[in-house]
Tab-separated table of C-alpha atoms in Angstrom:
chain	number	residue	atom	x	y	z
A	1	MET	CA	7.590	0.199	45.702
A	2	THR	CA	5.308	1.397	42.912
A	3	CYS	CA	7.118	1.439	39.589
A	4	GLU	CA	6.684	4.308	37.167
A	5	ARG	CA	5.363	3.661	33.683
A	6	ILE	CA	7.736	5.045	31.049
A	7	ASP	CA	6.372	4.775	27.542
A	8	HIS	CA	8.858	4.577	24.706
A	9	GLU	CA	8.916	3.226	21.179
A	10	PHE	CA	10.719	0.022	22.157
A	11	GLY	CA	8.051	-1.108	24.620
A	12	PHE	CA	5.284	-0.017	22.279
A	13	GLU	CA	6.965	-1.988	19.495
A	14	LEU	CA	6.966	-5.214	21.499
A	15	ARG	CA	3.246	-4.836	22.222
A	16	VAL	CA	2.495	-4.156	18.552
A	17	CYS	CA	4.389	-7.315	17.562
A	18	ARG	CA	2.453	-9.409	20.062
A	19	TRP	CA	-0.881	-7.940	18.931
A	20	VAL	CA	-0.040	-8.707	15.276
A	21	GLU	CA	0.872	-12.259	16.200
A	22	ARG	CA	-2.518	-12.734	17.898
A	23	ARG	CA	-4.890	-10.633	15.780
A	24	TRP	CA	-3.673	-10.261	12.208
A	25	PRO	CA	-5.305	-9.231	9.900
A	26	PRO	CA	-6.585	-6.088	11.622
A	27	GLU	CA	-9.859	-6.086	9.668
A	28	GLY	CA	-10.792	-9.419	11.243
A	29	GLY	CA	-12.061	-12.372	9.263
A	30	ARG	CA	-10.121	-15.560	8.606
A	31	ARG	CA	-6.897	-15.833	10.562
A	32	VAL	CA	-3.843	-15.335	8.362
A	33	PRO	CA	-0.666	-17.283	9.330
A	34	VAL	CA	2.130	-14.798	9.990
A	35	VAL	CA	5.769	-14.569	11.030
A	36	VAL	CA	6.582	-11.343	12.889
A	37	SER	CA	9.964	-9.679	13.347
A	38	ARG	CA	11.480	-6.335	14.337
A	39	GLN	CA	14.003	-3.844	12.992
A	40	LEU	CA	14.599	-5.334	9.564
A	41	GLY	CA	14.820	-3.953	6.046
A	42	THR	CA	17.436	-2.883	3.527
A	43	ARG	CA	20.746	-1.091	3.918
A	44	ASP	CA	18.985	2.258	3.452
A	45	ARG	CA	15.698	1.585	5.254
A	46	ARG	CA	14.824	-0.345	8.387
A	47	TRP	CA	11.233	-0.932	9.463
A	48	ASP	CA	10.093	-1.172	13.073
A	49	THR	CA	7.851	-4.218	12.569
A	50	ILE	CA	7.813	-6.716	9.718
A	51	VAL	CA	4.803	-8.971	9.183
A	52	LEU	CA	5.178	-11.899	6.786
A	53	GLU	CA	1.929	-13.386	5.587
A	54	VAL	CA	2.943	-16.921	4.691
A	55	ASP	CA	1.682	-20.080	3.060
A	56	SER	CA	1.544	-22.538	5.956
A	57	GLU	CA	2.393	-25.619	3.890
A	58	GLY	CA	5.262	-23.764	2.219
A	59	LEU	CA	6.529	-22.603	5.601
A	60	GLU	CA	6.490	-26.161	6.873
A	61	ARG	CA	8.625	-27.210	3.899
A	62	ARG	CA	10.899	-24.235	4.539
A	63	SER	CA	11.534	-25.608	8.062
A	64	ARG	CA	13.461	-28.517	6.505
A	65	PHE	CA	16.262	-26.039	5.791
A	66	GLY	CA	16.741	-25.386	9.513
A	67	ARG	CA	16.081	-22.504	11.865
A	68	GLU	CA	18.965	-20.377	10.624
A	69	ARG	CA	18.378	-17.930	7.815
A	70	LEU	CA	19.592	-18.528	4.297
A	71	ASP	CA	21.475	-15.457	3.102
A	72	SER	CA	21.374	-14.324	-0.525
A	73	ASP	CA	24.373	-16.502	-1.470
A	74	LEU	CA	22.835	-19.644	0.032
A	75	LEU	CA	19.472	-18.862	-1.550
A	76	PHE	CA	21.197	-18.572	-4.921
A	77	VAL	CA	22.580	-22.100	-4.539
A	78	VAL	CA	19.626	-23.968	-3.020
A	79	ARG	CA	17.008	-22.366	-5.279
A	80	ASN	CA	18.950	-23.270	-8.422
A	81	ALA	CA	20.314	-26.661	-7.364
A	82	PRO	CA	19.249	-29.466	-9.766
A	83	ALA	CA	17.319	-32.616	-8.916
A	84	GLU	CA	20.097	-34.783	-10.408
A	85	TRP	CA	23.860	-34.728	-9.924
A	86	SER	CA	25.451	-32.006	-12.067
A	87	TYR	CA	28.615	-29.953	-12.228
A	88	TYR	CA	27.705	-26.769	-10.359
A	89	ARG	CA	28.897	-24.349	-13.090
A	90	ASP	CA	26.763	-26.137	-15.664
A	91	VAL	CA	23.511	-25.725	-13.745
A	92	LEU	CA	23.845	-22.558	-11.692
A	93	PRO	CA	23.267	-19.259	-13.539
A	94	ASP	CA	26.122	-16.775	-13.781
A	95	PRO	CA	26.186	-15.163	-10.337
A	96	GLY	CA	27.741	-11.926	-11.526
A	97	TYR	CA	30.608	-12.332	-9.049
A	98	PRO	CA	33.590	-14.749	-8.827
A	99	TRP	CA	32.709	-18.450	-8.729
A	100	ARG	CA	34.932	-19.009	-5.701
A	101	TYR	CA	32.259	-17.349	-3.564
A	102	VAL	CA	29.705	-19.756	-5.002
A	103	ARG	CA	31.928	-22.673	-4.011
A	104	GLU	CA	32.101	-21.300	-0.464
A	105	SER	CA	28.298	-21.201	-0.331
A	106	ILE	CA	28.116	-24.753	-1.691
A	107	HIS	CA	30.417	-26.008	1.061
A	108	GLU	CA	28.420	-24.110	3.698
A	109	ALA	CA	25.147	-25.571	2.401
A	110	ASP	CA	26.685	-29.041	2.516
A	111	GLU	CA	27.842	-28.529	6.115
A	112	ARG	CA	24.334	-27.417	7.081
A	113	GLY	CA	22.842	-30.521	5.466
A	114	ILE	CA	20.661	-28.663	2.948
A	115	LEU	CA	22.587	-29.642	-0.212
A	116	ASP	CA	24.226	-32.820	-1.480
A	117	THR	CA	27.734	-32.485	-2.906
A	118	ARG	CA	30.345	-34.845	-4.300
A	119	LYS	CA	33.597	-34.668	-6.266
A	120	ARG	CA	33.956	-36.339	-9.651
A	121	SER	CA	37.136	-35.904	-11.723
A	122	ASN	CA	38.128	-33.028	-9.454
A	123	ARG	CA	34.856	-31.257	-10.225
A	124	ILE	CA	32.239	-30.364	-7.603
A	125	GLU	CA	28.832	-31.787	-8.396
A	126	ILE	CA	25.691	-30.786	-6.535
A	127	ARG	CA	22.169	-32.108	-6.093
A	128	ARG	CA	19.363	-30.515	-4.180
A	129	ARG	CA	18.275	-32.241	-1.006
A	130	PHE	CA	15.023	-30.282	-0.705
A	131	GLU	CA	13.194	-28.075	-3.125
A	132	TYR	CA	13.065	-24.533	-1.776
A	133	PRO	CA	9.352	-23.673	-1.406
A	134	ASP	CA	7.388	-20.570	-2.338
A	135	TRP	CA	6.405	-19.825	1.271
A	136	LEU	CA	6.196	-16.022	1.347
A	137	SER	CA	2.834	-14.502	0.376
A	138	ARG	CA	2.990	-10.856	1.438
A	139	VAL	CA	5.280	-8.439	3.308
A	140	ILE	CA	3.684	-5.851	5.601
A	141	ALA	CA	5.735	-2.969	7.044
A	142	ILE	CA	4.626	-1.161	10.207
A	143	GLU	CA	6.169	2.029	11.574
A	144	ASN	CA	5.578	2.437	15.315
A	145	LYS	CA	5.065	5.976	16.610
A	146	PRO	CA	3.254	5.912	19.960
A	147	ASP	CA	3.292	9.721	20.154
A	148	LEU	CA	2.681	11.013	16.650
A	149	ASP	CA	2.916	14.765	17.064
A	150	ALA	CA	3.370	17.199	14.172
A	151	SER	CA	7.198	17.127	14.175
A	152	ALA	CA	7.303	13.314	14.326
A	153	ALA	CA	4.737	13.134	11.514
A	154	ARG	CA	6.816	15.417	9.268
A	155	ALA	CA	9.908	13.272	9.713
A	156	LEU	CA	7.925	10.078	9.238
A	157	SER	CA	6.106	11.353	6.157
A	158	ASP	CA	9.327	11.537	4.147
A	159	GLN	CA	10.228	7.941	5.052
A	160	LEU	CA	6.748	6.689	4.183
A	161	GLU	CA	6.759	8.444	0.805
A	162	ARG	CA	9.984	6.617	0.007
A	163	ASP	CA	8.407	3.318	1.095
A	164	VAL	CA	5.412	3.910	-1.162
A	165	ALA	CA	7.613	4.850	-4.133
A	166	MET	CA	9.838	1.801	-3.673
A	167	ALA	CA	6.878	-0.559	-3.061
A	168	LEU	CA	9.102	-3.215	-1.527
A	169	ALA	CA	6.300	-4.112	0.881
A	170	ASP	CA	2.736	-4.992	-0.110
A	171	GLU	CA	1.327	-2.663	2.538
A	172	VAL	CA	2.689	0.061	4.798
A	173	TRP	CA	1.067	0.987	8.132
A	174	VAL	CA	1.642	3.447	10.960
A	175	ALA	CA	0.833	2.255	14.478
A	176	THR	CA	0.195	4.911	17.117
A	177	ARG	CA	-1.332	5.222	20.563
A	178	ALA	CA	-4.928	6.432	21.016
A	179	THR	CA	-5.228	9.966	22.388
A	180	GLY	CA	-8.935	9.976	23.225
A	181	GLU	CA	-9.616	12.814	20.790
A	182	ARG	CA	-12.765	12.674	18.669
A	183	VAL	CA	-10.504	12.619	15.584
A	184	GLU	CA	-7.107	11.041	16.124
A	185	PRO	CA	-4.240	13.468	15.315
A	186	ALA	CA	-2.665	10.857	13.031
A	187	LEU	CA	-5.576	11.314	10.634
A	188	LEU	CA	-4.940	15.051	10.455
A	189	GLU	CA	-1.229	14.797	9.715
A	190	ASP	CA	0.193	14.960	6.204
A	191	LEU	CA	0.888	11.255	5.791
A	192	PRO	CA	0.721	9.535	2.376
A	193	VAL	CA	-2.815	8.367	1.613
A	194	GLU	CA	-1.441	4.935	0.657
A	195	VAL	CA	-0.410	4.292	4.275
A	196	GLY	CA	-2.793	2.639	6.748
A	197	ILE	CA	-3.232	3.828	10.341
A	198	LEU	CA	-3.616	1.554	13.378
A	199	VAL	CA	-4.572	3.133	16.704
A	200	PHE	CA	-3.789	1.183	19.888
A	201	SER	CA	-5.606	1.419	23.203
A	202	GLU	CA	-5.326	-0.989	26.144
A	203	GLY	CA	-3.449	-3.556	24.097
A	204	GLU	CA	-5.970	-3.668	21.232
A	205	ALA	CA	-5.953	-1.866	17.890
A	206	SER	CA	-8.492	-0.442	15.501
A	207	VAL	CA	-8.091	0.540	11.864
A	208	ARG	CA	-8.572	4.273	11.324
A	209	TRP	CA	-7.325	4.345	7.727
A	210	HIS	CA	-7.027	1.434	5.332
A	211	PRO	CA	-3.834	1.172	3.270
A	212	ARG	CA	-3.637	0.809	-0.456
A	213	ARG	CA	-2.001	-2.276	-1.857
A	214	LEU	CA	1.418	-1.475	-3.324
A	215	PRO	CA	2.822	-3.271	-6.425
A	216	PRO	CA	5.951	-5.158	-5.241
A	217	GLU	CA	5.860	-7.261	-8.429
A	218	LYS	CA	6.585	-4.142	-10.525
A	219	PRO	CA	9.749	-1.999	-10.726
A	220	GLY	CA	10.034	0.543	-7.923
A	221	THR	CA	11.449	4.030	-7.539
A	222	ARG	CA	14.245	4.782	-5.092
A	223	ILE	CA	14.282	8.454	-4.099
A	224	THR	CA	17.944	9.326	-3.638
A	225	GLU	CA	17.727	13.079	-3.033
A	226	ARG	CA	14.911	15.492	-2.308
A	227	PRO	CA	14.700	19.318	-2.315
A	228	SER	CA	15.124	20.889	1.102
A	229	GLY	CA	11.698	22.478	0.780
A	230	GLY	CA	12.801	26.058	1.432
A	231	ASP	CA	11.113	29.021	-0.241
A	232	HIS	CA	14.042	29.508	-2.622
A	233	ASP	CA	14.749	25.833	-3.321
A	234	ARG	CA	13.962	25.059	-6.950
A	235	SER	CA	16.018	21.860	-7.216
A	236	ALA	CA	14.440	18.652	-8.460
A	237	ALA	CA	14.262	15.332	-6.689
A	238	ARG	CA	16.703	12.663	-7.800
A	239	PHE	CA	15.618	9.074	-8.121
A	240	GLU	CA	16.506	5.762	-9.731
A	241	TYR	CA	14.495	2.747	-10.780
A	242	VAL	CA	14.737	-0.587	-8.995
A	243	SER	CA	14.027	-3.785	-10.905
A	244	SER	CA	11.287	-6.171	-9.897
A	245	LYS	CA	13.882	-8.968	-9.642
A	246	TRP	CA	15.946	-6.996	-7.141
A	247	LYS	CA	12.809	-6.400	-5.108
A	248	ALA	CA	11.822	-10.078	-5.180
A	249	ASP	CA	15.309	-11.157	-4.059
A	250	LYS	CA	15.407	-8.503	-1.316
A	251	ARG	CA	11.943	-9.453	-0.020
A	252	LEU	CA	12.992	-13.074	0.295
A	253	ALA	CA	16.256	-12.129	2.018
A	254	ILE	CA	14.301	-10.011	4.534
A	255	ALA	CA	11.848	-12.876	5.043
A	256	GLU	CA	14.695	-15.295	5.779
A	257	ARG	CA	16.115	-12.948	8.412
A	258	ALA	CA	12.665	-12.520	9.953
A	259	TYR	CA	12.185	-16.312	10.016
A	260	GLU	CA	15.406	-16.731	11.967
A	261	ARG	CA	15.061	-13.830	14.417
A	262	GLY	CA	11.374	-13.367	15.150
A	263	TRP	CA	10.582	-10.391	17.391
A	264	ARG	CA	11.549	-11.879	20.749
A	265	SER	CA	15.266	-11.769	19.983
A	266	TYR	CA	15.600	-8.497	21.922
A	267	VAL	CA	17.318	-10.426	24.728
A	268	ASP	CA	20.251	-10.922	22.342
A	269	THR	CA	21.002	-7.187	22.630
A	270	MET	CA	20.081	-6.806	26.317
A	271	ARG	CA	21.456	-8.280	29.540
A	272	PRO	CA	19.067	-10.919	30.913
A	273	ASP	CA	22.046	-12.204	32.925
A	274	CYS	CA	21.726	-9.126	35.187
A	275	ARG	CA	20.094	-9.879	38.545
A	276	GLN	CA	17.890	-6.773	38.050
A	277	PHE	CA	16.447	-8.035	34.741
A	278	GLU	CA	12.911	-9.402	34.873
A	279	GLY	CA	10.275	-10.460	32.385
A	280	ARG	CA	6.718	-9.256	32.874
A	281	ILE	CA	3.515	-9.921	30.966
A	282	ASP	CA	1.766	-6.837	29.620
A	283	SER	CA	-0.847	-6.754	26.832
A	284	GLY	CA	-0.073	-10.422	26.238
A	285	ALA	CA	3.620	-9.731	25.579
A	286	LEU	CA	6.579	-10.756	27.728
A	287	VAL	CA	8.415	-7.443	28.111
A	288	PRO	CA	11.654	-6.624	29.942
A	289	HIS	CA	11.593	-4.861	33.299
A	290	CYS	CA	14.449	-3.444	35.367
A	291	ALA	CA	13.933	-3.934	39.097
A	292	ALA	CA	16.656	-1.405	39.939
A	293	LYS	CA	15.212	1.433	37.838
A	294	CYS	CA	11.642	0.254	38.309
A	295	HIS	CA	10.639	0.648	34.654
A	296	GLU	CA	10.945	-1.031	31.280
A	297	PRO	CA	14.455	-0.450	29.906
A	298	THR	CA	15.245	0.177	26.270
A	299	ALA	CA	17.694	-2.034	24.389
A	300	VAL	CA	20.288	0.761	24.595
A	301	GLU	CA	19.704	1.314	28.295
A	302	CYS	CA	20.004	-2.361	29.253
A	303	SER	CA	23.701	-3.024	28.667
A	304	GLY	CA	26.852	-3.991	30.483
A	305	SER	CA	27.739	-0.284	30.843
A	306	CYS	CA	24.595	0.416	32.879
A	307	PRO	CA	25.613	1.613	36.390
A	308	GLU	CA	22.948	-0.673	37.848
A	309	PHE	CA	24.255	-3.759	36.046
A	310	SER	CA	24.858	-6.578	38.493
A	311	PRO	CA	25.794	-10.025	37.133
A	312	GLU	CA	23.890	-13.006	38.420
A	313	PRO	CA	25.826	-14.793	41.143
A	314	PRO	CA	27.747	-17.835	39.869
A	315	ALA	CA	25.597	-20.069	42.079
A	316	TRP	CA	22.531	-19.005	40.049
A	317	ARG	CA	24.121	-20.147	36.812
A	318	THR	CA	25.551	-23.450	38.045
A	319	LYS	CA	24.306	-26.670	39.566
A	320	GLY	CA	21.002	-26.350	37.792
A	321	TRP	CA	19.674	-23.505	39.986
A	322	PRO	CA	16.730	-23.421	40.099
A	323	ILE	CA	16.277	-25.438	36.914
A	324	GLU	CA	19.084	-25.498	34.360
A	325	GLY	CA	20.685	-22.182	35.300
A	326	GLY	CA	19.689	-18.758	36.542
A	327	PRO	CA	16.781	-16.469	35.647
A	328	GLY	CA	18.598	-14.978	32.664
A	329	LYS	CA	18.839	-18.357	30.948
A	330	GLY	CA	15.262	-19.088	31.942
A	331	ILE	CA	13.997	-15.940	30.206
A	332	ARG	CA	15.943	-16.856	27.071
A	333	ARG	CA	14.406	-20.333	27.063
A	334	VAL	CA	10.900	-18.936	27.478
A	335	LEU	CA	11.335	-16.523	24.573
A	336	ASP	CA	12.911	-19.225	22.390
A	337	ARG	CA	10.009	-21.582	23.097
A	338	ARG	CA	7.496	-18.864	22.296
A	339	ARG	CA	9.282	-18.131	19.036
A	340	GLU	CA	9.146	-21.816	18.100
A	341	ARG	CA	5.450	-22.019	18.981
A	342	ALA	CA	4.791	-18.984	16.784
A	343	ARG	CA	6.453	-20.782	13.859
A	344	SER	CA	4.449	-23.921	14.573
A	345	ARG	CA	1.170	-22.003	14.719
A	346	ALA	CA	1.958	-20.376	11.375
A	347	THR	CA	2.569	-23.739	9.731
A	348	GLY	CA	-0.643	-25.182	11.167
A	349	ALA	CA	-2.955	-22.163	10.897
A	350	THR	CA	-4.303	-22.928	7.440
A	351	ARG	CA	-4.726	-26.610	8.049
A	352	GLY	CA	-6.460	-25.863	11.345
A	353	SER	CA	-8.887	-23.464	9.686
A	354	ARG	CA	-9.956	-26.169	7.242
A	355	ARG	CA	-11.132	-28.553	9.929
């Protein structure tokens, strides 16, 4: 049976992530070590693809803190922990929230083996086990729109203007699919001039518009309300300023989540334990495929409520069939190994380029 090709943003997104992992930066030149993730951002804004340009030696030192992310509370503790034993309230800055939450983070850090703690005279003393490194160089945000028609561009333009005003990322890009036109439609749409444009064809991308570097080290502007744009609308936009410290803390929190998840974690929200679930290589990426529907499923489509869902037989998941469980576990292992190799390549990229 010949399967139909259904193009959607999810599949396009996976191919963009794989291309970034192999080819970044898009202008060519010296290979930049990167960590790539999907669907991350702030409470108010989530980007399709996140690219972290990292310092390889710093990333290697970051690995001493484990594969799990450090949330903002843990970062507060490990980044401010002293080199010598000290009472935690004497050395940690005022958190701005009750100290009992700090104590919870201290105990969690101790359990994870990333902080030394002891009790003296009924007081908790702490000492850093590792110095938290400065491993994050730049944050790149990519919006994926394979079919960027006029209506999609209008909706996307508002989001991109907010990204540019906030300047949480160093660069913002739009990735779209090539149409074969002499001038790509994306170049004719009313997108902010600060935003770069990547056009994909046959698994490879070309730069059609270079982005401007945004100032994440400076305060940003959060647009909270905009006029509707009607002929009789004379209302003004509402906005608020965001401090550079808030931006620095948020960038690091996003980077920690990206470090933990990577972009291959899509199997965590899909059902690889279904006998219809397959993994296929396309454009260098291992993408999901549904044998029952004969196309690539989306994350929403591939769920336990799918009428085609059929659990793997128990015999597939037991007695080591064929090797340590069924195909679903095998796909998870493959993606986990690839995620680990991506981390390892990022830590060794700079050293390798110096040879």
